[in-house]
Amino acid sequence: MTSFSAERAAKGSAGLSVLRRRGLSLRFHRRSLLVSTGLALLTGALLVLLVGSGEYPLSPAEVVEVLAGGGHAADAFIVNEVRLPRAVTGLLVGAALGLSGAVFQALVRNPLGSPDVLGFTQGAATGALAAIVLVGGGSMALATGAALGGILTGAVIYLLAWRGGAHGQRLILVGIGVAAILTGVNGYLLTRADMADAGRAVLWLTGSLDGRGWDSALPLLAVLCALLPLVVLGCGRGLRMMELGDDAAYALGVPVERVRLALLVAAVLLAAFAAAAAGPVAFVALTAPQLARRLTRASGPHLLPSLWTGAALLLAADWLAQRAFPGHLLPVGVVTGLLGGGYLVWLLARERRAGRL
Amino acid sequence: MATSVDAARGGTAAGSARLRGEALTLSYDGRTVVDGLDVAVPDGSFTVVVGPNACGKSTLLRALSRMLPPTAGHVVLDGDDIRGQPARRVARTLGLLPQSSTAPDGITVAELVARGRHPHQGLLRQWSPEDERVVAESMAATSVAELADRFVDELSGGQRQRVWIAMALAQETPLLLLDEPTTFLDVQHQYDVLDLCAHLHEERGRTLVAVLHDLNQAARYATHLVAMRDGRIVAQGPPAEVVTAALVEEVFRLPCRVIEDPETGTPLVVPAARRRAAV
């Protein structure tokens, strides 16, 4: 009977592979690993394509040659000083938003749980607007304001939603309320700004990668490097268990409240620093985890697939933004907004047909 | 009536009751549901807690499973306050089947059952041969092995409950708490689940604690019955001693006769015929 059922179990866990050596074992979903690898390769290809395109086009081979340390001096300047920082910023922003969205959606157990809906993005915008309008600061002050605004909003929402443990549904409701209030505050701040400041503010609010240099990319890179192990290795397994409900996860030995707090802090930091680097780029955090889920066809929080989906999405959107209307450079946030908005409508229609809404 | 509590307090912690509540005061949002309650779960028993709605039985189970921190008193597991013990360590001793759980979208039966192995796994020990064996056994014991590849959301209520029980089994804890495991099931599946519990208790020597609504099911399956009303334990002990007409009237306000169950010889509560005056 045991061998019979063991055979069944092996069949039941189809799609999962196990590596074992000396009492250690790793178990992974093959398709998820393939999807992550594929998306990482796609992201790399998009990066090369993006760096090569512009008024002074470079072939992918030339770009790769420069990235490897060779190439002409002029090419190297364009790649390393002008286009690469911008493209890397885009990649990091997409990765951070994808990961942040995956964490939020898993925590609140709702596909609508993303930093755009929960108010963190609006909070980052408030911080940035305050830096522009009230302090009149430059790009450094703006980025700091955005990061601080996002983090403060995260703390406020957590405290408001916390009652013997912050529950998913309550986080969403409180977050939507806070988002509405902050949208009002942001509108008020804009009316207080003079024309030049207001123009800068509006461009920032759309989400744009224009003129981003290494000083935008590096803080985000540092945050991502610090938080990625914490989120994926430290909390990933706990988050997976929390899909079963808080009680079941706690009963199975997950310190639910501690894991949730760590993940909320990490996701808020990721969203806040992404906003600091490129402004509140719309809908990537909402869309990437849902796309990743459909690609992997597995259960679970899909942290790494979402990260790579976000990076690929953002680079693709930036490429479109530069190419869609020749002679017109669109802010990347416009493209992600159009794509993501369309996707959201499709998602809502589908959920409604499935009777889940 | 309170003999097992006294015995538990007199004996060594691990001896007769690994799981105890001492002077428990339990409240929700400042409203006290249970006040200063002592309770012990005799080792090796199938303990069933019964009582009318809002008597505090589910609250007590939540406290015993550390889901609800007591406002006063302690839950003691193996001699130590359960609140001071790491979540993982407790999860290797004490399992819980919550009243409601959500299966993630698109999860298969085998995967869900496998998640019960979490307290035995680690970052670098994600899937041992032992895990594989226990999951297969748990699915066989609950007769869900043939459903292994099916998605949990396409199963019937009875099948789904068996899958959740299989997950709790895969946790391999000597103590298992079940919060109303038969609610929302039709009558045939209620008895399936209870037979399964009795099997686990008898064949595998697990200590079970369940909250049940149906007094006759409790009397039939329990080895130790705890009857609660208004946050107090009114009586506890073997069903044959506890279930009397007087006690049922006191606990449930239900006039009745208690006869012998012709199937099992356990007490069977037959409610009194409706008196016209009462209508």
XYZ file of C-alpha atoms in Angstrom, chain B residues 22-269:
248
model
C -4.307 26.887 33.799
C -6.610 29.592 35.152
C -7.386 30.679 31.577
C -9.204 33.938 31.060
C -10.065 34.440 27.406
C -11.661 37.445 25.807
C -12.456 38.917 22.401
C -12.318 42.698 22.099
C -12.520 43.172 25.856
C -15.532 40.846 26.240
C -14.618 37.978 28.527
C -15.804 34.628 27.214
C -13.974 32.286 29.559
C -12.967 33.259 33.090
C -10.410 31.392 35.167
C -10.818 27.980 33.533
C -8.622 24.962 34.299
C -8.591 22.185 31.755
C -6.366 19.240 30.959
C -6.285 17.076 27.856
C -5.555 13.520 29.042
C -2.747 11.978 26.993
C -3.946 9.391 24.516
C -7.548 10.561 24.747
C -10.006 11.581 22.063
C -11.292 14.606 23.942
C -14.444 16.253 22.614
C -15.669 19.633 23.823
C -19.411 20.237 23.595
C -21.756 22.965 24.695
C -24.371 25.367 23.358
C -23.434 28.194 20.988
C -21.323 30.931 22.582
C -20.329 28.720 25.530
C -16.665 29.351 24.777
C -15.739 25.946 23.368
C -14.177 27.210 20.148
C -12.530 30.031 22.082
C -10.991 27.456 24.397
C -9.692 25.450 21.453
C -8.196 28.575 19.891
C -6.419 29.293 23.158
C -5.124 25.728 23.492
C -3.770 25.927 19.952
C -2.136 29.317 20.809
C -4.181 31.172 18.182
C -5.708 33.302 20.938
C -3.387 34.658 23.640
C -5.112 34.408 27.050
C -5.699 37.662 28.936
C -4.769 35.772 32.111
C -3.465 32.287 32.857
C -1.353 30.027 30.673
C -1.605 27.243 28.204
C 1.051 24.722 29.171
C 2.557 22.341 26.629
C 5.065 19.778 27.930
C 5.552 21.724 31.144
C 6.274 25.147 29.621
C 4.082 28.085 28.738
C 3.206 27.646 25.066
C 3.637 31.374 24.385
C 7.324 31.241 25.230
C 8.086 28.388 22.828
C 9.218 28.897 19.241
C 6.387 28.522 16.729
C 8.224 25.790 14.866
C 8.875 23.669 17.922
C 5.231 23.839 18.966
C 4.207 22.955 15.416
C 6.071 19.658 15.695
C 4.052 18.706 18.781
C 0.666 20.307 18.319
C -1.344 20.387 15.106
C -4.502 22.340 14.409
C -7.226 21.949 11.841
C -8.747 25.454 11.789
C -12.464 25.927 11.281
C -11.883 27.608 7.943
C -8.820 27.567 5.760
C -8.241 28.881 2.289
C -6.653 26.698 -0.337
C -4.482 28.825 -2.630
C -5.686 29.015 -6.240
C -4.409 26.255 -8.446
C -2.929 24.042 -5.717
C -3.169 20.267 -6.079
C -4.119 17.891 -3.307
C -0.608 16.446 -3.074
C 0.944 19.901 -2.850
C -1.450 21.037 -0.135
C -0.836 17.916 1.943
C 2.910 18.414 1.436
C 2.671 21.825 3.103
C 1.916 20.026 6.346
C 5.595 19.077 6.403
C 6.681 22.685 6.871
C 7.711 22.453 10.561
C 10.025 19.541 9.678
C 11.696 21.314 6.776
C 14.270 24.042 6.363
C 15.809 26.240 3.731
C 18.314 23.512 2.875
C 16.093 20.570 3.758
C 13.107 21.210 1.564
C 12.002 17.707 0.678
C 13.467 14.649 2.413
C 12.531 11.046 1.598
C 10.824 11.110 5.001
C 8.616 14.003 3.843
C 7.676 12.027 0.772
C 6.813 8.921 2.759
C 4.715 10.788 5.361
C 2.753 12.708 2.737
C 1.941 9.494 0.863
C 0.896 7.807 4.095
C -1.255 10.723 5.167
C -3.074 10.723 1.856
C -3.588 6.976 2.055
C -4.918 7.186 5.625
C -7.521 9.770 4.615
C -8.339 8.015 1.292
C -7.352 10.995 -0.812
C -4.399 9.302 -2.546
C -6.430 8.856 -5.724
C -7.188 12.595 -5.701
C -3.492 13.549 -5.504
C -3.339 15.318 -8.882
C -6.701 17.052 -8.610
C -7.020 20.730 -7.814
C -8.336 21.337 -4.316
C -10.928 23.876 -5.489
C -12.671 21.292 -7.667
C -13.310 18.829 -4.811
C -16.515 18.359 -2.845
C -16.754 19.669 0.705
C -16.242 16.230 2.203
C -13.209 15.478 0.052
C -11.729 18.871 0.812
C -12.060 18.361 4.547
C -10.295 15.018 4.236
C -7.476 16.742 2.352
C -7.089 19.317 5.133
C -7.030 16.523 7.690
C -4.368 14.789 5.593
C -2.328 17.984 5.757
C -2.674 18.103 9.531
C -1.638 14.419 9.657
C 1.430 15.071 7.536
C 2.512 17.454 10.277
C 2.992 14.292 12.382
C 2.163 15.792 15.741
C 1.314 13.647 18.760
C -1.435 16.175 19.592
C -4.043 17.267 17.072
C -6.774 19.847 17.678
C -9.793 20.037 15.371
C -12.120 23.021 15.412
C -15.587 21.838 14.376
C -14.277 19.411 11.741
C -17.767 18.284 10.734
C -19.476 21.639 10.297
C -20.714 22.295 6.727
C -20.472 18.598 5.842
C -23.470 16.453 4.999
C -24.247 13.703 7.455
C -22.471 10.883 5.627
C -19.240 12.873 5.435
C -19.573 13.895 9.075
C -19.362 10.236 10.051
C -16.523 9.631 7.566
C -14.493 12.346 9.237
C -15.305 11.133 12.748
C -14.465 7.521 11.848
C -11.179 8.778 10.499
C -10.499 10.634 13.757
C -11.317 7.539 15.791
C -8.972 5.528 13.579
C -6.147 8.019 14.106
C -6.741 7.930 17.801
C -6.898 4.161 18.143
C -4.428 2.948 15.553
C -1.862 5.697 15.714
C -2.126 6.667 19.345
C -2.613 10.356 18.673
C -4.222 12.572 21.264
C -7.145 14.373 19.640
C -9.186 17.317 20.816
C -12.253 18.255 18.781
C -15.033 20.758 19.164
C -18.310 19.212 17.994
C -21.845 20.523 17.742
C -23.662 17.220 17.849
C -23.919 15.775 21.334
C -24.675 12.277 20.098
C -21.636 12.241 17.850
C -19.568 13.472 20.775
C -20.928 10.748 23.068
C -20.256 8.100 20.455
C -16.692 9.010 19.553
C -15.147 10.713 22.586
C -13.128 8.918 25.212
C -13.123 12.091 27.291
C -16.030 14.506 27.092
C -15.905 18.111 28.265
C -19.276 19.853 28.584
C -19.195 23.645 28.745
C -21.732 26.332 29.430
C -21.175 30.082 29.894
C -17.415 29.728 29.773
C -17.280 27.104 32.516
C -16.748 23.350 32.444
C -19.917 21.845 33.794
C -18.785 18.233 33.633
C -16.025 16.131 32.153
C -15.095 12.485 31.991
C -16.019 9.376 29.999
C -19.268 9.958 28.018
C -21.015 7.116 29.829
C -20.611 9.021 33.104
C -21.078 12.542 31.816
C -24.073 12.244 29.505
C -27.117 12.057 31.728
C -30.554 13.570 31.238
C -29.925 15.979 34.102
C -26.653 17.203 32.633
C -28.054 17.666 29.123
C -30.883 19.686 30.603
C -28.410 21.781 32.581
C -25.972 22.362 29.708
C -28.260 22.604 26.687
C -31.585 23.465 28.397
C -32.984 20.479 26.537
C -35.381 18.104 28.275
C -34.515 14.612 27.073
C -34.081 10.955 27.786
C -30.727 9.237 27.551
C -30.819 5.689 26.220
C -28.166 3.257 25.114
C -27.056 3.645 21.508
C -28.114 0.322 19.928
C -25.060 0.451 17.612
C -22.275 1.244 20.040
C -23.637 1.077 23.564
C -22.670 4.706 24.171
C -25.223 7.174 25.569
C -27.776 8.449 23.066
C -29.709 11.612 23.757
